[in-house]
mmCIF file of C-alpha atoms in Angstrom:
data_model
loop_
_atom_site.group_PDB
_atom_site.id
_atom_site.type_symbol
_atom_site.label_atom_id
_atom_site.label_comp_id
_atom_site.label_asym_id
_atom_site.label_seq_id
_atom_site.Cartn_x
_atom_site.Cartn_y
_atom_site.Cartn_z
ATOM 1 C CA MET D 1 47.477 -34.128 10.628
ATOM 2 C CA HIS D 2 47.425 -31.887 7.596
ATOM 3 C CA MET D 3 43.692 -31.232 8.080
ATOM 4 C CA ARG D 4 44.182 -30.399 11.763
ATOM 5 C CA ARG D 5 46.895 -27.884 10.860
ATOM 6 C CA MET D 6 44.601 -26.342 8.219
ATOM 7 C CA GLY D 7 41.800 -26.075 10.776
ATOM 8 C CA ALA D 8 44.111 -24.367 13.248
ATOM 9 C CA VAL D 9 45.237 -21.861 10.616
ATOM 10 C CA LEU D 10 41.653 -21.062 9.640
ATOM 11 C CA SER D 11 40.664 -20.694 13.293
ATOM 12 C CA VAL D 12 43.496 -18.240 13.978
ATOM 13 C CA ALA D 13 42.640 -16.295 10.814
ATOM 14 C CA ALA D 14 38.985 -16.007 11.863
ATOM 15 C CA MET D 15 39.947 -14.801 15.322
ATOM 16 C CA ALA D 16 42.304 -12.197 13.868
ATOM 17 C CA THR D 17 39.545 -10.914 11.599
ATOM 18 C CA GLY D 18 37.154 -10.671 14.531
ATOM 19 C CA LEU D 19 39.656 -8.757 16.644
ATOM 20 C CA ALA D 20 40.336 -6.378 13.784
ATOM 21 C CA ALA D 21 36.606 -5.658 13.423
ATOM 22 C CA CYS D 22 36.170 -5.079 17.136
ATOM 23 C CA GLY D 23 39.360 -3.045 17.474
ATOM 24 C CA GLY D 24 38.534 -0.879 14.460
ATOM 25 C CA GLY D 25 35.697 0.833 16.327
ATOM 26 C CA GLU D 26 33.464 0.762 13.261
ATOM 27 C CA THR D 27 30.263 -0.470 14.894
ATOM 28 C CA TYR D 28 28.307 1.590 17.416
ATOM 29 C CA ALA D 29 24.909 1.037 18.983
ATOM 30 C CA THR D 30 23.911 4.713 18.779
ATOM 31 C CA VAL D 31 25.129 7.951 17.244
ATOM 32 C CA ALA D 32 25.929 9.200 20.754
ATOM 33 C CA ASP D 33 28.220 6.196 21.196
ATOM 34 C CA LYS D 34 29.862 6.936 17.866
ATOM 35 C CA ILE D 35 30.594 10.504 18.918
ATOM 36 C CA ALA D 36 31.978 9.338 22.263
ATOM 37 C CA GLY D 37 34.161 6.793 20.451
ATOM 38 C CA GLY D 38 35.675 9.390 18.131
ATOM 39 C CA GLY D 39 33.980 8.042 15.019
ATOM 40 C CA THR D 40 33.188 10.108 11.953
ATOM 41 C CA VAL D 41 29.501 11.071 11.953
ATOM 42 C CA VAL D 42 27.699 11.013 8.604
ATOM 43 C CA VAL D 43 25.395 14.042 8.561
ATOM 44 C CA GLY D 44 22.624 14.446 5.999
ATOM 45 C CA THR D 45 21.811 17.975 4.818
ATOM 46 C CA LYS D 46 20.262 19.608 1.808
ATOM 47 C CA TRP D 47 22.716 20.692 -0.884
ATOM 48 C CA ASP D 48 20.428 22.919 -2.946
ATOM 49 C CA GLN D 49 18.887 25.347 -0.449
ATOM 50 C CA PRO D 50 20.638 28.730 -0.142
ATOM 51 C CA SER D 51 21.244 29.931 3.438
ATOM 52 C CA LEU D 52 20.239 26.490 4.798
ATOM 53 C CA GLY D 53 22.263 23.808 3.034
ATOM 54 C CA LEU D 54 23.998 24.642 -0.232
ATOM 55 C CA LYS D 55 26.929 22.711 -1.719
ATOM 56 C CA LYS D 56 29.857 25.036 -2.343
ATOM 57 C CA GLY D 57 33.197 23.458 -3.003
ATOM 58 C CA ALA D 58 33.878 20.272 -1.074
ATOM 59 C CA ASN D 59 31.221 20.751 1.613
ATOM 60 C CA PRO D 60 27.775 22.301 2.053
ATOM 61 C CA GLU D 61 27.258 25.539 3.952
ATOM 62 C CA GLY D 62 24.287 27.214 5.594
ATOM 63 C CA PHE D 63 22.199 27.442 8.747
ATOM 64 C CA ASP D 64 21.453 23.707 9.029
ATOM 65 C CA VAL D 65 25.120 22.877 8.438
ATOM 66 C CA ASP D 66 26.245 25.253 11.186
ATOM 67 C CA VAL D 67 23.555 24.014 13.576
ATOM 68 C CA ALA D 68 24.720 20.442 12.968
ATOM 69 C CA LYS D 69 28.318 21.377 13.790
ATOM 70 C CA ALA D 70 27.251 23.241 16.929
ATOM 71 C CA VAL D 71 24.989 20.444 18.225
ATOM 72 C CA LEU D 72 27.586 17.718 17.636
ATOM 73 C CA LYS D 73 30.294 19.837 19.261
ATOM 74 C CA GLU D 74 28.116 20.406 22.318
ATOM 75 C CA MET D 75 27.415 16.655 22.514
ATOM 76 C CA ASN D 76 31.180 16.041 22.408
ATOM 77 C CA GLY D 77 32.000 18.239 25.391
ATOM 78 C CA GLY D 78 32.956 21.288 23.342
ATOM 79 C CA LYS D 79 35.266 19.461 20.934
ATOM 80 C CA ASP D 80 34.698 19.356 17.184
ATOM 81 C CA VAL D 81 33.352 16.092 15.770
ATOM 82 C CA PRO D 82 34.699 14.661 12.505
ATOM 83 C CA VAL D 83 31.881 14.836 9.954
ATOM 84 C CA GLU D 84 31.171 13.368 6.536
ATOM 85 C CA TRP D 85 28.458 15.346 4.745
ATOM 86 C CA LYS D 86 25.858 13.493 2.687
ATOM 87 C CA GLU D 87 23.195 15.065 0.485
ATOM 88 C CA SER D 88 19.760 14.152 1.853
ATOM 89 C CA LYS D 89 16.854 15.253 -0.311
ATOM 90 C CA SER D 90 13.278 15.369 0.916
ATOM 91 C CA ASP D 91 12.406 11.995 -0.608
ATOM 92 C CA ASN D 92 15.375 9.992 0.703
ATOM 93 C CA ARG D 93 15.675 11.144 4.307
ATOM 94 C CA GLU D 94 13.714 8.250 5.854
ATOM 95 C CA PRO D 95 15.428 5.543 3.745
ATOM 96 C CA PHE D 96 18.884 6.996 4.464
ATOM 97 C CA LEU D 97 18.278 6.826 8.215
ATOM 98 C CA ALA D 98 16.744 3.357 8.053
ATOM 99 C CA ASN D 99 19.530 1.786 5.983
ATOM 100 C CA GLY D 100 22.419 3.570 7.706
ATOM 101 C CA THR D 101 23.496 5.757 4.778
ATOM 102 C CA VAL D 102 23.492 8.662 7.248
ATOM 103 C CA ASP D 103 23.707 8.771 11.040
ATOM 104 C CA ILE D 104 21.773 11.980 11.627
ATOM 105 C CA ILE D 105 19.903 14.535 9.521
ATOM 106 C CA PHE D 106 19.698 18.339 9.720
ATOM 107 C CA ALA D 107 17.763 19.214 6.556
ATOM 108 C CA THR D 108 14.712 21.474 7.059
ATOM 109 C CA TYR D 109 13.109 18.289 8.391
ATOM 110 C CA SER D 110 9.673 19.224 9.754
ATOM 111 C CA ILE D 111 8.453 16.989 12.578
ATOM 112 C CA THR D 112 5.099 15.415 11.695
ATOM 113 C CA GLU D 113 3.086 12.606 13.234
ATOM 114 C CA SER D 114 3.393 10.460 10.106
ATOM 115 C CA ARG D 115 7.171 10.869 10.023
ATOM 116 C CA LYS D 116 7.441 9.967 13.717
ATOM 117 C CA GLU D 117 6.304 6.468 12.757
ATOM 118 C CA LYS D 118 9.577 6.007 10.833
ATOM 119 C CA VAL D 119 12.015 8.431 12.504
ATOM 120 C CA THR D 120 13.079 9.420 16.019
ATOM 121 C CA PHE D 121 13.277 13.218 16.111
ATOM 122 C CA GLY D 122 15.420 15.404 18.318
ATOM 123 C CA GLY D 123 14.425 19.051 18.656
ATOM 124 C CA PRO D 124 12.905 21.069 17.195
ATOM 125 C CA TYR D 125 15.806 23.510 17.028
ATOM 126 C CA VAL D 126 13.844 26.270 15.300
ATOM 127 C CA ILE D 127 10.281 26.855 14.112
ATOM 128 C CA ALA D 128 9.663 28.023 10.558
ATOM 129 C CA HIS D 129 6.318 28.974 9.004
ATOM 130 C CA GLN D 130 4.946 27.982 5.632
ATOM 131 C CA ASP D 131 4.682 30.982 3.326
ATOM 132 C CA VAL D 132 4.393 31.760 -0.383
ATOM 133 C CA MET D 133 6.911 33.178 -2.866
ATOM 134 C CA VAL D 134 5.986 34.692 -6.228
ATOM 135 C CA ARG D 135 7.690 36.675 -8.972
ATOM 136 C CA LYS D 136 8.402 40.234 -7.902
ATOM 137 C CA ASP D 137 6.115 41.753 -10.549
ATOM 138 C CA ASP D 138 3.133 39.480 -9.759
ATOM 139 C CA THR D 139 0.331 41.546 -8.216
ATOM 140 C CA SER D 140 -2.350 38.841 -8.445
ATOM 141 C CA ILE D 141 -1.134 36.851 -5.425
ATOM 142 C CA ASN D 142 -1.021 38.768 -2.162
ATOM 143 C CA THR D 143 -2.186 36.137 0.325
ATOM 144 C CA PRO D 144 -2.070 32.321 0.414
ATOM 145 C CA GLN D 145 -5.800 32.309 -0.314
ATOM 146 C CA ASP D 146 -5.089 33.922 -3.694
ATOM 147 C CA LEU D 147 -3.597 30.621 -4.903
ATOM 148 C CA VAL D 148 -7.027 29.384 -6.012
ATOM 149 C CA GLY D 149 -6.692 28.445 -9.685
ATOM 150 C CA LYS D 150 -2.925 29.023 -9.648
ATOM 151 C CA LYS D 151 -0.057 26.647 -10.412
ATOM 152 C CA ILE D 152 2.049 25.742 -7.378
ATOM 153 C CA CYS D 153 5.110 23.526 -7.085
ATOM 154 C CA LYS D 154 4.996 19.970 -5.743
ATOM 155 C CA ALA D 155 8.567 19.120 -4.736
ATOM 156 C CA SER D 156 9.279 15.402 -4.506
ATOM 157 C CA GLY D 157 9.170 14.141 -0.917
ATOM 158 C CA SER D 158 7.777 17.369 0.518
ATOM 159 C CA ASN D 159 4.320 17.775 2.058
ATOM 160 C CA SER D 160 4.141 21.558 1.710
ATOM 161 C CA TYR D 161 1.779 21.556 -1.269
ATOM 162 C CA LYS D 162 -0.792 19.618 0.789
ATOM 163 C CA ARG D 163 -1.110 22.563 3.177
ATOM 164 C CA ILE D 164 -2.528 24.501 0.245
ATOM 165 C CA THR D 165 -4.598 21.872 -1.571
ATOM 166 C CA ASP D 166 -5.857 19.569 1.201
ATOM 167 C CA PRO D 167 -8.202 20.051 4.161
ATOM 168 C CA PRO D 168 -7.148 19.334 7.764
ATOM 169 C CA PRO D 169 -5.732 17.267 9.340
ATOM 170 C CA ASP D 170 -3.176 16.535 6.585
ATOM 171 C CA GLY D 171 -3.673 19.871 4.863
ATOM 172 C CA GLU D 172 -4.592 23.381 5.879
ATOM 173 C CA LEU D 173 -6.293 25.700 3.358
ATOM 174 C CA ASP D 174 -8.144 23.234 1.063
ATOM 175 C CA LEU D 175 -7.739 25.422 -2.030
ATOM 176 C CA ASP D 176 -8.315 24.402 -5.644
ATOM 177 C CA ALA D 177 -4.771 24.943 -6.951
ATOM 178 C CA THR D 178 -2.925 22.981 -9.638
ATOM 179 C CA THR D 179 0.295 21.211 -8.667
ATOM 180 C CA VAL D 180 3.350 20.994 -10.930
ATOM 181 C CA ASP D 181 5.913 18.268 -10.174
ATOM 182 C CA ALA D 182 9.563 19.037 -9.492
ATOM 183 C CA ALA D 183 12.456 16.947 -8.208
ATOM 184 C CA SER D 184 13.513 19.543 -5.623
ATOM 185 C CA TYR D 185 12.881 23.092 -4.454
ATOM 186 C CA SER D 186 15.770 24.362 -6.551
ATOM 187 C CA GLU D 187 13.871 23.031 -9.578
ATOM 188 C CA CYS D 188 10.726 24.731 -8.257
ATOM 189 C CA ILE D 189 12.586 28.046 -8.258
ATOM 190 C CA GLN D 190 13.769 27.470 -11.835
ATOM 191 C CA LYS D 191 10.201 26.769 -12.923
ATOM 192 C CA LEU D 192 8.946 29.897 -11.141
ATOM 193 C CA GLY D 193 11.570 32.032 -12.845
ATOM 194 C CA GLY D 194 10.659 30.477 -16.201
ATOM 195 C CA ASN D 195 6.944 31.270 -15.772
ATOM 196 C CA ASN D 196 6.041 27.584 -15.531
ATOM 197 C CA LEU D 197 4.594 28.195 -12.058
ATOM 198 C CA ASP D 198 2.698 30.965 -10.315
ATOM 199 C CA ALA D 199 4.075 30.326 -6.833
ATOM 200 C CA VAL D 200 6.333 28.237 -4.639
ATOM 201 C CA THR D 201 5.047 27.506 -1.167
ATOM 202 C CA THR D 202 7.118 26.022 1.602
ATOM 203 C CA ASP D 203 8.876 27.104 4.796
ATOM 204 C CA ASP D 204 9.696 30.803 5.040
ATOM 205 C CA LEU D 205 13.365 30.078 5.840
ATOM 206 C CA ILE D 206 13.717 28.066 2.618
ATOM 207 C CA LEU D 207 11.965 30.753 0.584
ATOM 208 C CA ALA D 208 14.033 33.514 2.186
ATOM 209 C CA GLY D 209 17.252 31.786 1.180
ATOM 210 C CA PHE D 210 16.162 31.440 -2.437
ATOM 211 C CA ALA D 211 14.857 35.019 -2.544
ATOM 212 C CA LYS D 212 18.185 36.288 -1.212
ATOM 213 C CA GLN D 213 20.100 34.243 -3.790
ATOM 214 C CA ALA D 214 17.895 35.510 -6.649
ATOM 215 C CA GLY D 215 18.794 39.117 -5.886
ATOM 216 C CA GLY D 216 15.316 40.625 -5.906
ATOM 217 C CA ASN D 217 13.582 38.666 -8.666
ATOM 218 C CA PHE D 218 11.121 37.089 -6.221
ATOM 219 C CA LYS D 219 9.168 38.228 -3.185
ATOM 220 C CA VAL D 220 7.970 36.343 -0.116
ATOM 221 C CA LEU D 221 4.477 37.326 1.004
ATOM 222 C CA GLY D 222 5.413 37.328 4.692
ATOM 223 C CA GLN D 223 2.158 35.636 5.731
ATOM 224 C CA GLY D 224 3.176 32.387 7.377
ATOM 225 C CA PHE D 225 0.205 30.162 8.173
ATOM 226 C CA THR D 226 1.711 27.049 9.807
ATOM 227 C CA ASP D 227 4.310 26.128 12.395
ATOM 228 C CA GLU D 228 7.060 23.943 10.907
ATOM 229 C CA LYS D 229 9.111 22.383 13.696
ATOM 230 C CA TYR D 230 12.566 21.631 12.302
ATOM 231 C CA GLY D 231 13.699 18.375 13.858
ATOM 232 C CA ILE D 232 16.933 16.407 13.916
ATOM 233 C CA GLY D 233 16.345 13.044 12.268
ATOM 234 C CA LEU D 234 17.690 9.854 13.828
ATOM 235 C CA LYS D 235 17.177 6.171 13.133
ATOM 236 C CA LYS D 236 13.936 4.990 14.708
ATOM 237 C CA GLY D 237 14.543 3.966 18.318
ATOM 238 C CA ASP D 238 17.792 5.873 18.952
ATOM 239 C CA THR D 239 16.433 7.601 22.057
ATOM 240 C CA LYS D 240 19.853 7.847 23.722
ATOM 241 C CA THR D 241 21.114 10.158 20.981
ATOM 242 C CA CYS D 242 17.798 11.991 20.840
ATOM 243 C CA GLU D 243 18.003 12.905 24.517
ATOM 244 C CA ALA D 244 21.610 14.059 24.112
ATOM 245 C CA VAL D 245 20.628 16.107 21.048
ATOM 246 C CA ASN D 246 17.842 17.843 22.961
ATOM 247 C CA LYS D 247 20.230 18.847 25.741
ATOM 248 C CA ALA D 248 22.659 20.197 23.158
ATOM 249 C CA VAL D 249 19.958 22.217 21.393
ATOM 250 C CA GLN D 250 18.906 23.829 24.672
ATOM 251 C CA ALA D 251 22.555 24.619 25.448
ATOM 252 C CA ILE D 252 23.289 26.381 22.158
ATOM 253 C CA TRP D 253 20.151 28.472 22.559
ATOM 254 C CA GLN D 254 21.130 29.408 26.096
ATOM 255 C CA ASN D 255 24.734 30.319 25.272
ATOM 256 C CA GLY D 256 23.747 32.540 22.330
ATOM 257 C CA THR D 257 25.136 30.330 19.550
ATOM 258 C CA MET D 258 21.753 29.802 17.914
ATOM 259 C CA LYS D 259 20.943 33.522 17.795
ATOM 260 C CA GLN D 260 24.314 34.167 16.156
ATOM 261 C CA LEU D 261 23.555 31.576 13.488
ATOM 262 C CA VAL D 262 20.049 32.935 12.857
ATOM 263 C CA ASP D 263 21.459 36.448 12.422
ATOM 264 C CA LYS D 264 24.312 35.188 10.234
ATOM 265 C CA TRP D 265 22.103 33.447 7.688
ATOM 266 C CA PHE D 266 18.756 35.279 7.892
ATOM 267 C CA GLY D 267 19.439 38.713 9.335
ATOM 268 C CA GLY D 268 17.985 41.627 7.405
ATOM 269 C CA ILE D 269 15.557 39.651 5.210
ATOM 270 C CA GLU D 270 12.394 41.730 4.957
ATOM 271 C CA GLY D 271 9.245 40.212 6.444
ATOM 272 C CA LEU D 272 11.020 37.212 7.957
ATOM 273 C CA LYS D 273 10.310 36.540 11.619
ATOM 274 C CA VAL D 274 12.430 33.868 13.309
ATOM 275 C CA SER D 275 11.832 32.678 16.862
ATOM 276 C CA GLN D 276 14.227 34.175 19.405
ATOM 277 C CA GLU D 277 13.998 31.459 22.024
ATOM 278 C CA ALA D 278 14.351 27.689 22.118
ATOM 279 C CA PRO D 279 11.218 25.773 21.080
ATOM 280 C CA PRO D 280 10.105 23.101 23.560
ATOM 281 C CA ALA D 281 11.398 19.626 22.728
ATOM 282 C CA GLU D 282 8.912 17.149 21.286
ATOM 283 C CA GLY D 283 10.208 14.210 23.298
ATOM 284 C CA CYS D 284 12.045 11.105 22.155
ATOM 285 C CA ALA D 285 9.360 8.406 22.166
#
Protein backbone atom coordinates (compact mmCIF):
# COMPACT_ATOMS: atom_id res chain seq x y z
CA MET A 1 0.00 0.00 0.00
CA HIS A 2 2.82 2.31 0.97
CA MET A 3 4.65 1.53 -2.30
CA ARG A 4 1.51 2.19 -4.36
CA ARG A 5 1.08 5.57 -2.67
CA MET A 6 4.75 6.39 -3.35
CA GLY A 7 4.31 5.42 -7.01
CA ALA A 8 1.26 7.65 -7.31
CA VAL A 9 3.13 10.59 -5.79
CA LEU A 10 6.07 10.12 -8.14
CA SER A 11 3.73 9.81 -11.13
CA VAL A 12 1.94 13.06 -10.25
CA ALA A 13 5.28 14.81 -9.70
CA ALA A 14 6.55 13.68 -13.12
CA MET A 15 3.38 14.87 -14.82
CA ALA A 16 3.61 18.26 -13.11
CA THR A 17 7.21 18.63 -14.27
CA GLY A 18 6.23 17.76 -17.82
CA LEU A 19 3.39 20.28 -17.85
CA ALA A 20 5.67 22.96 -16.48
CA ALA A 21 8.19 22.31 -19.28
CA CYS A 22 5.52 22.40 -21.95
CA GLY A 23 3.74 25.41 -20.47
CA GLY A 24 6.98 27.37 -20.06
CA GLY A 25 7.33 27.78 -23.83
CA GLU A 26 11.07 27.16 -23.67
CA THR A 27 11.38 24.73 -26.58
CA TYR A 28 10.76 25.74 -30.19
CA ALA A 29 11.33 23.87 -33.43
CA THR A 30 12.62 26.94 -35.29
CA VAL A 31 13.66 30.52 -34.59
CA ALA A 32 10.55 31.68 -36.46
CA ASP A 33 8.44 29.68 -34.00
CA LYS A 34 10.32 31.23 -31.10
CA ILE A 35 9.59 34.72 -32.37
CA ALA A 36 5.92 33.87 -32.90
CA GLY A 37 5.76 32.44 -29.37
CA GLY A 38 7.17 35.58 -27.78
CA GLY A 39 10.45 33.97 -26.77
CA THR A 40 13.69 35.85 -26.27
CA VAL A 41 15.93 35.41 -29.32
CA VAL A 42 19.66 34.98 -28.69
CA VAL A 43 21.45 36.97 -31.39
CA GLY A 44 25.16 36.55 -32.09
CA THR A 45 27.11 39.63 -33.20
CA LYS A 46 30.67 40.83 -33.14
CA TRP A 47 31.62 42.93 -30.13
CA ASP A 48 34.92 44.34 -31.37
CA GLN A 49 34.14 45.85 -34.79
CA PRO A 50 33.41 49.60 -34.81
CA SER A 51 30.35 50.64 -36.85
CA LEU A 52 29.30 46.98 -37.22
CA GLY A 53 29.17 45.35 -33.79
CA LEU A 54 30.96 47.02 -30.89
CA LYS A 55 30.21 46.40 -27.20
CA LYS A 56 29.40 49.66 -25.46
CA GLY A 57 27.81 49.45 -22.07
CA ALA A 58 25.38 46.59 -21.61
CA ASN A 59 24.78 45.86 -25.30
CA PRO A 60 26.61 46.02 -28.63
CA GLU A 61 25.86 48.69 -31.21
CA GLY A 62 26.47 49.04 -34.93
CA PHE A 63 25.13 48.25 -38.39
CA ASP A 64 24.77 44.49 -37.85
CA VAL A 65 23.04 45.09 -34.51
CA ASP A 66 20.53 47.48 -36.07
CA VAL A 67 19.94 45.17 -39.04
CA ALA A 68 19.23 42.32 -36.62
CA LYS A 69 16.67 44.42 -34.75
CA ALA A 70 15.01 45.51 -37.99
CA VAL A 71 14.82 42.00 -39.47
CA LEU A 72 13.42 40.45 -36.29
CA LYS A 73 10.88 43.26 -35.94
CA GLU A 74 9.73 42.76 -39.53
CA MET A 75 9.40 39.01 -38.89
CA ASN A 76 7.26 39.80 -35.84
CA GLY A 77 4.71 41.90 -37.71
CA GLY A 78 6.29 45.24 -36.84
CA LYS A 79 6.65 44.57 -33.11
CA ASP A 80 9.99 44.57 -31.31
CA VAL A 81 11.41 41.16 -30.39
CA PRO A 82 13.07 40.58 -27.01
CA VAL A 83 16.76 39.93 -27.67
CA GLU A 84 19.71 38.58 -25.71
CA TRP A 85 23.00 39.59 -27.35
CA LYS A 86 25.86 37.09 -27.45
CA GLU A 87 29.39 37.77 -28.67
CA SER A 88 30.10 35.57 -31.70
CA LYS A 89 33.66 35.72 -32.97
CA SER A 90 34.72 34.44 -36.37
CA ASP A 91 35.94 31.11 -34.99
CA ASN A 92 32.89 30.22 -32.88
CA ARG A 93 29.98 31.11 -35.14
CA GLU A 94 29.40 27.59 -36.51
CA PRO A 95 29.73 25.86 -33.11
CA PHE A 96 27.40 28.40 -31.45
CA LEU A 97 24.68 27.72 -34.03
CA ALA A 98 25.16 23.96 -33.90
CA ASN A 99 25.02 23.67 -30.10
CA GLY A 100 22.26 26.23 -29.57
CA THR A 101 24.35 28.88 -27.81
CA VAL A 102 22.79 31.39 -30.22
CA ASP A 103 19.61 31.26 -32.31
CA ILE A 104 20.72 33.50 -35.16
CA ILE A 105 23.87 35.37 -36.18
CA PHE A 106 24.39 38.81 -37.74
CA ALA A 107 28.18 39.18 -37.62
CA THR A 108 29.85 40.14 -40.94
CA TYR A 109 29.20 36.50 -41.82
CA SER A 110 30.19 36.02 -45.47
CA ILE A 111 28.26 33.27 -47.27
CA THR A 112 30.64 30.67 -48.71
CA GLU A 113 30.11 27.21 -50.14
CA SER A 114 32.15 25.58 -47.37
CA ARG A 115 30.13 27.33 -44.67
CA LYS A 116 26.85 26.29 -46.31
CA GLU A 117 27.75 22.71 -45.41
CA LYS A 118 27.38 23.61 -41.71
CA VAL A 119 25.01 26.61 -41.70
CA THR A 120 21.71 27.63 -43.29
CA PHE A 121 22.09 31.23 -44.48
CA GLY A 122 19.42 33.85 -44.91
CA GLY A 123 20.26 36.86 -47.08
CA PRO A 124 22.61 38.30 -48.03
CA TYR A 125 21.46 41.63 -46.61
CA VAL A 126 24.39 43.62 -47.99
CA ILE A 127 27.46 42.98 -50.13
CA ALA A 128 30.87 44.13 -48.92
CA HIS A 129 34.17 43.93 -50.81
CA GLN A 130 37.53 42.78 -49.53
CA ASP A 131 39.99 45.66 -49.40
CA VAL A 132 43.28 46.57 -47.72
CA MET A 133 44.07 49.00 -44.89
CA VAL A 134 47.55 50.34 -44.13
CA ARG A 135 49.10 53.02 -41.94
CA LYS A 136 48.36 56.49 -43.24
CA ASP A 137 52.03 57.29 -43.90
CA ASP A 138 52.74 54.04 -45.80
CA THR A 139 53.40 54.83 -49.47
CA SER A 140 54.69 51.37 -50.41
CA ILE A 141 51.26 49.71 -50.59
CA ASN A 142 48.84 51.27 -53.05
CA THR A 143 47.09 48.21 -54.48
CA PRO A 144 46.38 44.70 -53.15
CA GLN A 145 49.09 43.40 -55.49
CA ASP A 146 51.66 45.43 -53.54
CA LEU A 147 51.30 42.99 -50.62
CA VAL A 148 53.96 40.70 -52.10
CA GLY A 149 56.60 40.24 -49.40
CA LYS A 150 54.52 42.13 -46.82
CA LYS A 151 53.15 41.02 -43.45
CA ILE A 152 49.36 40.69 -43.36
CA CYS A 153 47.06 39.72 -40.51
CA LYS A 154 45.50 36.26 -40.18
CA ALA A 155 42.53 36.68 -37.83
CA SER A 156 41.38 33.46 -36.18
CA GLY A 157 38.35 31.96 -37.93
CA SER A 158 38.46 34.35 -40.88
CA ASN A 159 39.24 33.35 -44.47
CA SER A 160 40.19 36.83 -45.68
CA TYR A 161 43.94 36.22 -45.70
CA LYS A 162 43.44 33.33 -48.14
CA ARG A 163 42.13 35.76 -50.76
CA ILE A 164 45.60 37.28 -50.76
CA THR A 165 47.85 34.24 -50.35
CA ASP A 166 45.97 31.42 -52.12
CA PRO A 167 44.98 30.79 -55.73
CA PRO A 168 41.36 30.21 -56.81
CA PRO A 169 38.97 28.68 -55.98
CA ASP A 170 39.64 29.14 -52.24
CA GLY A 171 41.82 32.20 -52.73
CA GLU A 172 42.04 35.05 -55.18
CA LEU A 173 45.40 36.79 -55.76
CA ASP A 174 47.94 34.01 -54.96
CA LEU A 175 50.54 36.44 -53.60
CA ASP A 176 53.64 35.57 -51.58
CA ALA A 177 52.77 37.46 -48.38
CA THR A 178 53.60 36.52 -44.79
CA THR A 179 50.72 35.95 -42.38
CA VAL A 180 50.79 37.04 -38.73
CA ASP A 181 48.31 35.37 -36.35
CA ALA A 182 45.80 37.34 -34.30
CA ALA A 183 42.81 36.34 -32.20
CA SER A 184 40.51 38.93 -33.80
CA TYR A 185 40.45 41.90 -36.14
CA SER A 186 40.70 44.29 -33.21
CA GLU A 187 44.03 42.61 -32.41
CA CYS A 188 45.00 42.95 -36.08
CA ILE A 189 44.44 46.71 -35.82
CA GLN A 190 46.58 46.88 -32.67
CA LYS A 191 49.38 45.03 -34.44
CA LEU A 192 49.12 47.34 -37.46
CA GLY A 193 49.33 50.41 -35.25
CA GLY A 194 52.33 48.90 -33.45
CA ASN A 195 54.21 48.27 -36.71
CA ASN A 196 53.98 44.50 -36.28
CA LEU A 197 52.08 44.27 -39.58
CA ASP A 198 52.16 46.02 -42.93
CA ALA A 199 48.46 45.64 -43.72
CA VAL A 200 45.09 44.34 -42.62
CA THR A 201 42.90 42.92 -45.34
CA THR A 202 39.26 42.06 -44.92
CA ASP A 203 35.84 43.45 -45.84
CA ASP A 204 35.73 47.16 -46.62
CA LEU A 205 32.90 47.75 -44.13
CA ILE A 206 35.00 46.26 -41.31
CA LEU A 207 38.05 48.29 -42.33
CA ALA A 208 35.99 51.47 -42.67
CA GLY A 209 34.72 51.11 -39.12
CA PHE A 210 38.21 50.68 -37.70
CA ALA A 211 39.58 53.55 -39.81
CA LYS A 212 36.80 55.82 -38.55
CA GLN A 213 37.50 54.82 -34.95
CA ALA A 214 41.25 55.43 -35.34
CA GLY A 215 40.67 59.04 -36.34
CA GLY A 216 42.88 59.19 -39.41
CA ASN A 217 45.81 56.97 -38.43
CA PHE A 218 44.99 54.42 -41.14
CA LYS A 219 43.81 54.53 -44.73
CA VAL A 220 41.72 52.10 -46.77
CA LEU A 221 42.94 51.66 -50.34
CA GLY A 222 39.43 51.71 -51.79
CA GLN A 223 40.18 48.88 -54.23
CA GLY A 224 37.78 46.10 -53.34
CA PHE A 225 38.49 42.89 -55.25
CA THR A 226 35.84 40.41 -54.04
CA ASP A 227 32.13 40.29 -53.31
CA GLU A 228 31.45 39.37 -49.67
CA LYS A 229 27.79 38.43 -49.25
CA TYR A 230 26.85 39.09 -45.63
CA GLY A 231 24.45 36.35 -44.59
CA ILE A 232 22.27 35.68 -41.57
CA GLY A 233 23.44 32.48 -39.91
CA LEU A 234 20.93 29.87 -38.75
CA LYS A 235 21.23 26.32 -37.48
CA LYS A 236 21.62 23.93 -40.40
CA GLY A 237 18.19 22.91 -41.70
CA ASP A 238 16.12 25.80 -40.31
CA THR A 239 14.64 26.67 -43.70
CA LYS A 240 11.39 28.00 -42.22
CA THR A 241 13.24 30.82 -40.48
CA CYS A 242 15.51 31.34 -43.47
CA GLU A 243 12.56 31.97 -45.76
CA ALA A 244 11.01 34.37 -43.25
CA VAL A 245 14.36 36.17 -42.88
CA ASN A 246 14.65 36.62 -46.64
CA LYS A 247 11.20 38.20 -46.83
CA ALA A 248 12.11 40.53 -43.98
CA VAL A 249 15.38 41.58 -45.64
CA GLN A 250 13.56 42.43 -48.87
CA ALA A 251 10.98 44.42 -46.89
CA ILE A 252 13.50 46.59 -45.02
CA TRP A 253 15.27 47.36 -48.28
CA GLN A 254 11.99 48.31 -49.93
CA ASN A 255 10.75 50.52 -47.09
CA GLY A 256 14.02 52.46 -46.86
CA THR A 257 15.15 51.13 -43.47
CA MET A 258 18.32 49.55 -44.85
CA LYS A 259 19.43 52.72 -46.63
CA GLN A 260 18.95 54.67 -43.40
CA LEU A 261 21.15 52.20 -41.54
CA VAL A 262 23.85 52.25 -44.22
CA ASP A 263 23.93 56.06 -44.11
CA LYS A 264 23.90 56.09 -40.30
CA TRP A 265 26.95 53.88 -39.87
CA PHE A 266 28.96 54.36 -43.08
CA GLY A 267 27.92 57.68 -44.58
CA GLY A 268 30.75 60.02 -45.51
CA ILE A 269 33.60 57.48 -45.37
CA GLU A 270 35.91 58.30 -48.26
CA GLY A 271 36.27 55.63 -50.95
CA LEU A 272 33.59 53.36 -49.50
CA LYS A 273 30.92 52.19 -51.93
CA VAL A 274 27.95 50.33 -50.44
CA SER A 275 25.23 48.73 -52.55
CA GLN A 276 22.04 50.78 -52.76
CA GLU A 277 19.64 47.97 -53.54
CA ALA A 278 18.80 44.58 -52.06
CA PRO A 279 21.13 41.75 -53.13
CA PRO A 280 19.35 38.67 -54.49
CA ALA A 281 18.77 35.98 -51.88
CA GLU A 282 20.97 32.89 -52.04
CA GLY A 283 18.16 30.47 -51.26
CA CYS A 284 17.58 28.34 -48.19
CA ALA A 285 18.69 24.86 -49.28
